[in-house]
Amino acid sequence: MLKTLTLFCCLLNGVLATGCASKIPVSTNQSGPLKQLVTRTLRAQVLAEANLALREAPRTVTDSVAVRSAGGPHDFFSEGDYWWPDPANPGGPYVQRDGQTNPANFVAHRRAMIRFSRLIGALASAYQLTHDERYARHALLHLRAWFLDPATLMNPSLLYSQAISGRFMGRGIGVIDTIQLLEVAQGVRVFEAAGAAGFQCGPELAAIKQWFGSYLTWLTTHQYGLDEMKAANNHGTCWTMQVAAFARLTGNQELLDFCRKRYKTVLMPTQMALDGSFPLETKRTKPYGYSLFNLDAMTTLCAILSTPTDDLWAYQTPDGRGIRRGIEFLYPYIENKAAWPFAHDVM
Amino acid sequence: MAPPSLVLGAGRFDNRQWLTTWQRLDHNPQVPEVLRNLPVRHPLIWLN
């Protein structure tokens, strides 16, 4: 049985092609053993989540006004998580307390985007399982609100993310906030590939892809995007993960190639230690949570970017570092968190 | 929290142990910081 898992998973990445001109290949192995096992685990929960989602109306950035934002109503705004008022200088620039979230921060836009992400993920999963068009129609309602409706859309840029009072109106580090659009982009691909009504070649699908195309341009040309690309830790991984996912949706082969190269020549060699750990994460105040987060992002990159001729899953540095070693390193501590040998995460 | 690295990796590397561990972990986390740092919350849409 396990041997067939390999065959099945080799197919995973090539299954969903983009673009309307060519017929989207459909896996002949969708009832493969891994998919069956995962479906058995998640089916009831996914359907319950999607049925609740059907009752949820869209809420976008325009539903909450951020008074400390330097941007307009269509600009996503968030504040640096671990920055606080300075007791020695009240009203002055905030100071950092790594790992300690300031509860007074503006979080409404981030919450709205996470909500959007969860709704699309659930609706796309349920559509895959049932092909019930209600799920696709409802997803389209939310996608229109976020990307197409001039009254409620979000601008395809992130100029005011993770601002710090008294210091920065926005930062490159804030680019990580749109990892929440990862399952949105993937959900759109799933609806399109599965033949959902409203996701076939047409003006709306094209306009959604155009939004992601505009955001990709911003991510790869604005200084904040370039700063985040060069970030040494999980932030650099997450920039690449986003660019990869959005480039796959929009069919941007040049950027997909760029991301493959970046994974092999920058992310893996500079972030993973010989034992499979991520030292830039283990040295911070939430070593466990961020090690896992970075591993999840690296694994997702392998899933998005691997092709039959360029398999990132199999890629290793000359001294043997690769994604498998990363999972093998963390697995015992996922299985038993109490065995974690590094510092425990601050709460 | 059931990490996506385990379920995606289990498929690619034929690792039944990783999959079994993934199956018994929490698939519906509600803690905001956990949710925020979970790029893949719906593995089914990544599996075909």
mmCIF file of C-alpha atoms in Angstrom, chain A:
data_model
loop_
_atom_site.group_PDB
_atom_site.id
_atom_site.type_symbol
_atom_site.label_atom_id
_atom_site.label_comp_id
_atom_site.label_asym_id
_atom_site.label_seq_id
_atom_site.Cartn_x
_atom_site.Cartn_y
_atom_site.Cartn_z
ATOM 1 C CA MET A 1 0.000 0.000 0.000
ATOM 2 C CA LEU A 2 2.748 2.414 0.903
ATOM 3 C CA LYS A 3 4.428 1.901 -2.446
ATOM 4 C CA THR A 4 1.342 3.133 -4.210
ATOM 5 C CA LEU A 5 1.435 6.266 -2.074
ATOM 6 C CA THR A 6 4.584 7.317 -3.888
ATOM 7 C CA LEU A 7 3.010 6.932 -7.265
ATOM 8 C CA PHE A 8 -0.007 8.861 -6.140
ATOM 9 C CA CYS A 9 1.977 11.688 -4.644
ATOM 10 C CA CYS A 10 4.220 12.023 -7.674
ATOM 11 C CA LEU A 11 1.031 12.918 -9.474
ATOM 12 C CA LEU A 12 -0.045 15.492 -6.922
ATOM 13 C CA ASN A 13 1.935 18.356 -8.245
ATOM 14 C CA GLY A 14 1.301 17.954 -11.900
ATOM 15 C CA VAL A 15 -2.422 17.538 -11.557
ATOM 16 C CA LEU A 16 -3.606 21.102 -11.576
ATOM 17 C CA ALA A 17 -2.389 22.991 -14.581
ATOM 18 C CA THR A 18 -3.290 26.632 -15.040
ATOM 19 C CA GLY A 19 -4.643 28.545 -17.962
ATOM 20 C CA CYS A 20 -7.816 28.237 -19.946
ATOM 21 C CA ALA A 21 -6.394 27.395 -23.317
ATOM 22 C CA SER A 22 -5.265 23.903 -22.463
ATOM 23 C CA LYS A 23 -7.467 21.217 -21.023
ATOM 24 C CA ILE A 24 -6.680 20.850 -17.358
ATOM 25 C CA PRO A 25 -5.358 17.353 -16.714
ATOM 26 C CA VAL A 26 -7.350 15.436 -14.181
ATOM 27 C CA SER A 27 -5.658 12.847 -12.050
ATOM 28 C CA THR A 28 -6.697 9.316 -12.811
ATOM 29 C CA ASN A 29 -5.678 8.414 -9.312
ATOM 30 C CA GLN A 30 -7.854 10.676 -7.193
ATOM 31 C CA SER A 31 -9.050 7.788 -5.108
ATOM 32 C CA GLY A 32 -5.469 6.851 -4.282
ATOM 33 C CA PRO A 33 -4.757 5.495 -0.828
ATOM 34 C CA LEU A 34 -3.333 8.672 0.721
ATOM 35 C CA LYS A 35 -6.246 10.745 -0.469
ATOM 36 C CA GLN A 36 -8.652 8.108 0.835
ATOM 37 C CA LEU A 37 -7.037 8.067 4.249
ATOM 38 C CA VAL A 38 -6.914 11.850 4.505
ATOM 39 C CA THR A 39 -10.512 12.114 3.316
ATOM 40 C CA ARG A 40 -11.595 9.605 5.935
ATOM 41 C CA THR A 41 -9.917 11.713 8.607
ATOM 42 C CA LEU A 42 -11.238 15.093 7.454
ATOM 43 C CA ARG A 43 -14.516 14.539 5.578
ATOM 44 C CA ALA A 44 -17.017 15.116 8.391
ATOM 45 C CA GLN A 45 -15.169 18.130 9.728
ATOM 46 C CA VAL A 46 -14.701 19.719 6.303
ATOM 47 C CA LEU A 47 -18.375 19.326 5.386
ATOM 48 C CA ALA A 48 -19.504 20.742 8.729
ATOM 49 C CA GLU A 49 -17.126 23.682 8.285
ATOM 50 C CA ALA A 50 -18.281 24.311 4.718
ATOM 51 C CA ASN A 51 -21.959 24.123 5.655
ATOM 52 C CA LEU A 52 -21.375 26.767 8.307
ATOM 53 C CA ALA A 53 -19.423 28.796 5.726
ATOM 54 C CA LEU A 54 -22.504 28.919 3.483
ATOM 55 C CA ARG A 55 -24.136 31.192 6.065
ATOM 56 C CA GLU A 56 -21.224 33.613 6.254
ATOM 57 C CA ALA A 57 -21.370 36.900 4.357
ATOM 58 C CA PRO A 58 -18.156 38.462 2.991
ATOM 59 C CA ARG A 59 -16.216 40.800 5.232
ATOM 60 C CA THR A 60 -13.174 42.546 3.765
ATOM 61 C CA VAL A 61 -10.721 45.268 4.767
ATOM 62 C CA THR A 62 -13.358 47.924 4.096
ATOM 63 C CA ASP A 63 -15.493 46.625 6.980
ATOM 64 C CA SER A 64 -13.038 47.868 9.618
ATOM 65 C CA VAL A 65 -11.419 51.280 9.694
ATOM 66 C CA ALA A 66 -7.890 51.306 11.081
ATOM 67 C CA VAL A 67 -7.412 54.683 12.709
ATOM 68 C CA ARG A 68 -3.633 54.307 13.019
ATOM 69 C CA SER A 69 -3.202 53.307 9.358
ATOM 70 C CA ALA A 70 -1.510 55.709 6.943
ATOM 71 C CA GLY A 71 -3.374 53.999 4.088
ATOM 72 C CA GLY A 72 -6.913 54.229 2.746
ATOM 73 C CA PRO A 73 -9.987 52.044 3.327
ATOM 74 C CA HIS A 74 -8.881 49.505 0.681
ATOM 75 C CA ASP A 75 -5.418 49.039 2.177
ATOM 76 C CA PHE A 76 -4.748 46.089 4.443
ATOM 77 C CA PHE A 77 -3.382 47.263 7.792
ATOM 78 C CA SER A 78 -1.758 45.379 10.654
ATOM 79 C CA GLU A 79 0.668 46.163 13.458
ATOM 80 C CA GLY A 80 3.889 44.456 14.495
ATOM 81 C CA ASP A 81 2.851 41.723 16.913
ATOM 82 C CA TYR A 82 5.539 42.060 19.497
ATOM 83 C CA TRP A 83 5.776 45.864 19.813
ATOM 84 C CA TRP A 84 4.534 47.754 22.857
ATOM 85 C CA PRO A 85 4.322 51.312 24.227
ATOM 86 C CA ASP A 86 7.572 52.335 25.904
ATOM 87 C CA PRO A 87 7.000 52.788 29.651
ATOM 88 C CA ALA A 88 10.045 55.101 29.762
ATOM 89 C CA ASN A 89 8.653 57.240 26.934
ATOM 90 C CA PRO A 90 4.834 57.237 26.895
ATOM 91 C CA GLY A 91 3.496 58.347 23.513
ATOM 92 C CA GLY A 92 6.914 57.735 21.931
ATOM 93 C CA PRO A 93 7.983 54.995 19.532
ATOM 94 C CA TYR A 94 6.980 51.475 20.538
ATOM 95 C CA VAL A 95 9.613 49.008 21.811
ATOM 96 C CA GLN A 96 9.972 45.288 21.060
ATOM 97 C CA ARG A 97 9.145 42.379 23.366
ATOM 98 C CA ASP A 98 9.823 39.356 21.162
ATOM 99 C CA GLY A 99 7.193 36.657 21.443
ATOM 100 C CA GLN A 100 4.734 38.764 23.461
ATOM 101 C CA THR A 101 1.726 39.845 21.433
ATOM 102 C CA ASN A 102 0.368 43.313 22.248
ATOM 103 C CA PRO A 103 -3.384 42.820 22.796
ATOM 104 C CA ALA A 104 -4.127 46.469 21.891
ATOM 105 C CA ASN A 105 -2.929 45.986 18.286
ATOM 106 C CA PHE A 106 -5.299 46.458 15.342
ATOM 107 C CA VAL A 107 -6.090 42.946 14.144
ATOM 108 C CA ALA A 108 -9.410 43.311 12.300
ATOM 109 C CA HIS A 109 -7.944 43.119 8.783
ATOM 110 C CA ARG A 110 -5.823 40.148 9.650
ATOM 111 C CA ARG A 111 -8.807 38.403 11.234
ATOM 112 C CA ALA A 112 -10.931 39.160 8.188
ATOM 113 C CA MET A 113 -8.269 37.700 5.890
ATOM 114 C CA ILE A 114 -7.842 34.577 8.020
ATOM 115 C CA ARG A 115 -11.624 34.173 8.024
ATOM 116 C CA PHE A 116 -11.661 34.527 4.214
ATOM 117 C CA SER A 117 -8.871 31.971 3.942
ATOM 118 C CA ARG A 118 -10.679 29.442 6.156
ATOM 119 C CA LEU A 119 -13.959 29.921 4.291
ATOM 120 C CA ILE A 120 -12.403 29.391 0.852
ATOM 121 C CA GLY A 121 -10.363 26.417 2.077
ATOM 122 C CA ALA A 122 -13.446 24.765 3.522
ATOM 123 C CA LEU A 123 -15.686 25.535 0.538
ATOM 124 C CA ALA A 124 -13.100 24.302 -1.979
ATOM 125 C CA SER A 125 -12.535 21.120 0.048
ATOM 126 C CA ALA A 126 -16.269 20.472 0.235
ATOM 127 C CA TYR A 127 -16.670 21.129 -3.478
ATOM 128 C CA GLN A 128 -13.968 18.575 -4.189
ATOM 129 C CA LEU A 129 -15.821 16.015 -2.094
ATOM 130 C CA THR A 130 -19.375 16.675 -3.328
ATOM 131 C CA HIS A 131 -19.332 18.832 -6.498
ATOM 132 C CA ASP A 132 -22.248 20.693 -4.932
ATOM 133 C CA GLU A 133 -22.378 24.038 -6.773
ATOM 134 C CA ARG A 134 -23.606 25.891 -3.673
ATOM 135 C CA TYR A 135 -20.065 25.757 -2.298
ATOM 136 C CA ALA A 136 -18.585 27.217 -5.497
ATOM 137 C CA ARG A 137 -21.202 29.963 -5.744
ATOM 138 C CA HIS A 138 -20.641 30.987 -2.159
ATOM 139 C CA ALA A 139 -16.862 31.047 -2.588
ATOM 140 C CA LEU A 140 -17.310 33.306 -5.601
ATOM 141 C CA LEU A 141 -19.296 35.741 -3.465
ATOM 142 C CA HIS A 142 -16.316 36.135 -1.141
ATOM 143 C CA LEU A 143 -13.772 36.249 -3.960
ATOM 144 C CA ARG A 144 -15.737 39.028 -5.679
ATOM 145 C CA ALA A 145 -15.843 41.062 -2.469
ATOM 146 C CA TRP A 146 -12.092 40.783 -1.823
ATOM 147 C CA PHE A 147 -10.786 41.125 -5.374
ATOM 148 C CA LEU A 148 -13.401 42.542 -7.787
ATOM 149 C CA ASP A 149 -16.036 44.780 -6.187
ATOM 150 C CA PRO A 150 -14.730 48.389 -6.261
ATOM 151 C CA ALA A 151 -16.609 49.167 -3.048
ATOM 152 C CA THR A 152 -15.069 46.406 -0.943
ATOM 153 C CA LEU A 153 -11.909 45.106 -2.626
ATOM 154 C CA MET A 154 -8.439 45.050 -1.117
ATOM 155 C CA ASN A 155 -5.686 46.852 -3.011
ATOM 156 C CA PRO A 156 -3.156 44.319 -4.387
ATOM 157 C CA SER A 157 -0.277 45.616 -2.248
ATOM 158 C CA LEU A 158 0.822 45.531 1.370
ATOM 159 C CA LEU A 159 2.150 49.006 2.128
ATOM 160 C CA TYR A 160 0.752 49.250 5.660
ATOM 161 C CA SER A 161 1.370 45.831 7.127
ATOM 162 C CA GLN A 162 3.023 45.289 10.504
ATOM 163 C CA ALA A 163 3.357 49.011 11.147
ATOM 164 C CA ILE A 164 5.038 50.122 14.371
ATOM 165 C CA SER A 165 3.635 53.161 16.130
ATOM 166 C CA GLY A 166 6.147 55.997 16.026
ATOM 167 C CA ARG A 167 8.544 54.035 13.786
ATOM 168 C CA PHE A 168 7.154 52.614 10.521
ATOM 169 C CA MET A 169 3.921 53.057 8.527
ATOM 170 C CA GLY A 170 4.536 49.584 7.092
ATOM 171 C CA ARG A 171 7.360 47.086 6.750
ATOM 172 C CA GLY A 172 8.614 44.386 4.429
ATOM 173 C CA ILE A 173 8.300 41.962 7.303
ATOM 174 C CA GLY A 174 4.534 42.495 7.039
ATOM 175 C CA VAL A 175 4.454 40.656 3.706
ATOM 176 C CA ILE A 176 4.080 37.467 5.739
ATOM 177 C CA ASP A 177 0.492 38.509 6.538
ATOM 178 C CA THR A 178 -0.721 37.444 3.088
ATOM 179 C CA ILE A 179 0.258 33.796 3.560
ATOM 180 C CA GLN A 180 -3.463 33.712 4.385
ATOM 181 C CA LEU A 181 -4.116 34.053 0.642
ATOM 182 C CA LEU A 182 -2.303 30.779 -0.062
ATOM 183 C CA GLU A 183 -5.373 28.568 0.333
ATOM 184 C CA VAL A 184 -7.445 31.225 -1.421
ATOM 185 C CA ALA A 185 -5.248 30.912 -4.528
ATOM 186 C CA GLN A 186 -5.223 27.133 -4.250
ATOM 187 C CA GLY A 187 -8.991 27.070 -3.724
ATOM 188 C CA VAL A 188 -9.496 29.019 -6.957
ATOM 189 C CA ARG A 189 -7.345 26.458 -8.790
ATOM 190 C CA VAL A 190 -9.377 23.602 -7.320
ATOM 191 C CA PHE A 191 -12.710 25.152 -8.321
ATOM 192 C CA GLU A 192 -11.378 25.822 -11.807
ATOM 193 C CA ALA A 193 -9.913 22.345 -12.274
ATOM 194 C CA ALA A 194 -13.009 20.635 -10.909
ATOM 195 C CA GLY A 195 -15.183 22.479 -13.411
ATOM 196 C CA ALA A 196 -17.169 24.562 -10.951
ATOM 197 C CA ALA A 197 -19.738 26.922 -12.452
ATOM 198 C CA GLY A 198 -18.432 30.477 -12.400
ATOM 199 C CA PHE A 199 -14.811 29.305 -12.391
ATOM 200 C CA GLN A 200 -14.598 28.457 -16.051
ATOM 201 C CA CYS A 201 -12.945 30.721 -18.592
ATOM 202 C CA GLY A 202 -14.647 34.030 -18.142
ATOM 203 C CA PRO A 203 -14.230 37.585 -16.974
ATOM 204 C CA GLU A 204 -14.467 36.864 -13.247
ATOM 205 C CA LEU A 205 -11.863 34.114 -13.143
ATOM 206 C CA ALA A 206 -9.596 36.261 -15.316
ATOM 207 C CA ALA A 207 -10.098 39.249 -13.006
ATOM 208 C CA ILE A 208 -9.291 37.178 -9.907
ATOM 209 C CA LYS A 209 -6.110 35.958 -11.576
ATOM 210 C CA GLN A 210 -5.339 39.509 -12.592
ATOM 211 C CA TRP A 211 -5.549 40.583 -8.936
ATOM 212 C CA PHE A 212 -3.003 37.922 -8.019
ATOM 213 C CA GLY A 213 -0.884 38.971 -11.009
ATOM 214 C CA SER A 214 -0.873 42.574 -9.769
ATOM 215 C CA TYR A 215 -0.013 41.455 -6.267
ATOM 216 C CA LEU A 216 2.840 39.314 -7.650
ATOM 217 C CA THR A 217 4.213 42.382 -9.418
ATOM 218 C CA TRP A 218 4.113 44.275 -6.139
ATOM 219 C CA LEU A 219 5.736 41.401 -4.219
ATOM 220 C CA THR A 220 8.586 41.151 -6.710
ATOM 221 C CA THR A 221 9.254 44.850 -7.350
ATOM 222 C CA HIS A 222 8.380 46.956 -4.274
ATOM 223 C CA GLN A 223 11.163 47.435 -1.737
ATOM 224 C CA TYR A 224 9.072 45.787 1.001
ATOM 225 C CA GLY A 225 8.663 42.689 -1.154
ATOM 226 C CA LEU A 226 12.368 42.618 -1.985
ATOM 227 C CA ASP A 227 13.276 43.090 1.695
ATOM 228 C CA GLU A 228 11.081 40.142 2.633
ATOM 229 C CA MET A 229 12.500 38.001 -0.165
ATOM 230 C CA LYS A 230 15.943 38.465 1.378
ATOM 231 C CA ALA A 231 14.814 37.781 4.962
ATOM 232 C CA ALA A 232 17.046 35.036 6.348
ATOM 233 C CA ASN A 233 14.454 33.037 8.323
ATOM 234 C CA ASN A 234 10.832 31.850 7.967
ATOM 235 C CA HIS A 235 9.953 35.218 6.432
ATOM 236 C CA GLY A 236 12.122 34.467 3.388
ATOM 237 C CA THR A 237 10.528 31.024 3.140
ATOM 238 C CA CYS A 238 7.032 32.524 3.289
ATOM 239 C CA TRP A 239 7.784 35.157 0.645
ATOM 240 C CA THR A 240 8.846 32.357 -1.702
ATOM 241 C CA MET A 241 5.856 30.206 -0.755
ATOM 242 C CA GLN A 242 3.451 33.015 -1.612
ATOM 243 C CA VAL A 243 5.147 33.929 -4.873
ATOM 244 C CA ALA A 244 5.165 30.249 -5.834
ATOM 245 C CA ALA A 245 1.459 29.742 -5.090
ATOM 246 C CA PHE A 246 0.338 32.929 -6.825
ATOM 247 C CA ALA A 247 2.633 32.282 -9.803
ATOM 248 C CA ARG A 248 1.157 28.800 -10.203
ATOM 249 C CA LEU A 249 -2.366 30.247 -10.190
ATOM 250 C CA THR A 250 -1.469 32.845 -12.793
ATOM 251 C CA GLY A 251 0.739 30.525 -14.851
ATOM 252 C CA ASN A 252 3.892 32.627 -14.390
ATOM 253 C CA GLN A 253 6.635 30.123 -15.328
ATOM 254 C CA GLU A 254 9.438 32.619 -14.916
ATOM 255 C CA LEU A 255 8.583 33.221 -11.275
ATOM 256 C CA LEU A 256 8.025 29.514 -10.642
ATOM 257 C CA ASP A 257 11.543 28.850 -11.917
ATOM 258 C CA PHE A 258 12.877 31.667 -9.779
ATOM 259 C CA CYS A 259 11.257 30.118 -6.684
ATOM 260 C CA ARG A 260 12.660 26.637 -7.454
ATOM 261 C CA LYS A 261 16.115 28.101 -7.744
ATOM 262 C CA ARG A 262 15.680 30.092 -4.554
ATOM 263 C CA TYR A 263 14.591 26.999 -2.604
ATOM 264 C CA LYS A 264 17.664 25.078 -3.765
ATOM 265 C CA THR A 265 20.309 27.785 -3.629
ATOM 266 C CA VAL A 266 19.154 29.991 -0.752
ATOM 267 C CA LEU A 267 16.408 28.657 1.521
ATOM 268 C CA MET A 268 17.589 25.084 2.049
ATOM 269 C CA PRO A 269 21.358 25.730 2.203
ATOM 270 C CA THR A 270 21.188 28.830 4.407
ATOM 271 C CA GLN A 271 18.372 27.856 6.791
ATOM 272 C CA MET A 272 18.747 24.156 7.541
ATOM 273 C CA ALA A 273 21.511 22.774 9.769
ATOM 274 C CA LEU A 274 23.091 19.393 9.086
ATOM 275 C CA ASP A 275 20.798 17.728 11.640
ATOM 276 C CA GLY A 276 17.679 19.048 9.865
ATOM 277 C CA SER A 277 16.903 21.803 12.400
ATOM 278 C CA PHE A 278 16.421 25.489 11.592
ATOM 279 C CA PRO A 279 18.886 27.415 13.835
ATOM 280 C CA LEU A 280 17.408 30.821 12.968
ATOM 281 C CA GLU A 281 14.110 29.621 14.456
ATOM 282 C CA THR A 282 15.467 27.629 17.418
ATOM 283 C CA LYS A 283 17.370 30.677 18.693
ATOM 284 C CA ARG A 284 14.250 32.838 19.030
ATOM 285 C CA THR A 285 11.594 32.980 21.735
ATOM 286 C CA LYS A 286 9.182 30.516 20.117
ATOM 287 C CA PRO A 287 11.604 27.888 18.830
ATOM 288 C CA TYR A 288 9.098 25.052 18.610
ATOM 289 C CA GLY A 289 6.273 26.932 16.936
ATOM 290 C CA TYR A 290 8.484 28.667 14.404
ATOM 291 C CA SER A 291 10.525 25.548 13.593
ATOM 292 C CA LEU A 292 7.288 23.793 12.730
ATOM 293 C CA PHE A 293 5.965 26.819 10.849
ATOM 294 C CA ASN A 294 9.115 27.027 8.733
ATOM 295 C CA LEU A 295 9.047 23.286 8.049
ATOM 296 C CA ASP A 296 5.385 23.510 7.003
ATOM 297 C CA ALA A 297 6.222 26.380 4.645
ATOM 298 C CA MET A 298 9.245 24.548 3.155
ATOM 299 C CA THR A 299 7.133 21.413 2.674
ATOM 300 C CA THR A 300 4.395 23.437 1.015
ATOM 301 C CA LEU A 301 7.022 24.882 -1.328
ATOM 302 C CA CYS A 302 8.000 21.345 -2.340
ATOM 303 C CA ALA A 303 4.340 20.527 -2.987
ATOM 304 C CA ILE A 304 3.765 23.639 -5.089
ATOM 305 C CA LEU A 305 7.001 23.725 -7.060
ATOM 306 C CA SER A 306 7.969 20.112 -7.746
ATOM 307 C CA THR A 307 7.655 18.848 -11.297
ATOM 308 C CA PRO A 308 8.518 15.449 -12.783
ATOM 309 C CA THR A 309 11.828 16.901 -13.996
ATOM 310 C CA ASP A 310 12.595 19.151 -11.025
ATOM 311 C CA ASP A 311 11.587 17.386 -7.814
ATOM 312 C CA LEU A 312 12.215 19.584 -4.784
ATOM 313 C CA TRP A 313 11.134 16.753 -2.474
ATOM 314 C CA ALA A 314 14.177 14.797 -3.608
ATOM 315 C CA TYR A 315 16.525 17.768 -3.721
ATOM 316 C CA GLN A 316 19.448 17.643 -1.278
ATOM 317 C CA THR A 317 22.460 19.853 -0.729
ATOM 318 C CA PRO A 318 25.752 18.014 -1.351
ATOM 319 C CA ASP A 319 25.980 17.311 2.400
ATOM 320 C CA GLY A 320 22.502 15.766 2.499
ATOM 321 C CA ARG A 321 20.239 18.551 3.750
ATOM 322 C CA GLY A 322 16.762 18.418 2.286
ATOM 323 C CA ILE A 323 13.076 18.429 3.181
ATOM 324 C CA ARG A 324 13.037 14.796 4.288
ATOM 325 C CA ARG A 325 15.767 15.457 6.837
ATOM 326 C CA GLY A 326 13.785 18.442 8.101
ATOM 327 C CA ILE A 327 10.667 16.364 8.688
ATOM 328 C CA GLU A 328 12.703 13.545 10.234
ATOM 329 C CA PHE A 329 14.286 16.018 12.633
ATOM 330 C CA LEU A 330 11.027 17.490 13.915
ATOM 331 C CA TYR A 331 8.884 14.350 13.797
ATOM 332 C CA PRO A 332 9.833 13.005 17.263
ATOM 333 C CA TYR A 333 8.870 16.345 18.826
ATOM 334 C CA ILE A 334 5.603 16.540 16.914
ATOM 335 C CA GLU A 335 4.900 13.050 18.218
ATOM 336 C CA ASN A 336 5.981 14.058 21.735
ATOM 337 C CA LYS A 337 6.360 17.771 22.353
ATOM 338 C CA ALA A 338 7.706 17.150 25.871
ATOM 339 C CA ALA A 339 10.914 15.767 24.331
ATOM 340 C CA TRP A 340 11.716 19.110 22.618
ATOM 341 C CA PRO A 341 15.395 19.797 23.460
ATOM 342 C CA PHE A 342 15.396 23.555 22.865
ATOM 343 C CA ALA A 343 13.867 26.344 24.950
ATOM 344 C CA HIS A 344 10.079 26.257 25.317
ATOM 345 C CA ASP A 345 8.007 28.869 23.484
ATOM 346 C CA VAL A 346 7.069 31.976 25.442
ATOM 347 C CA MET A 347 3.309 32.371 25.684
#
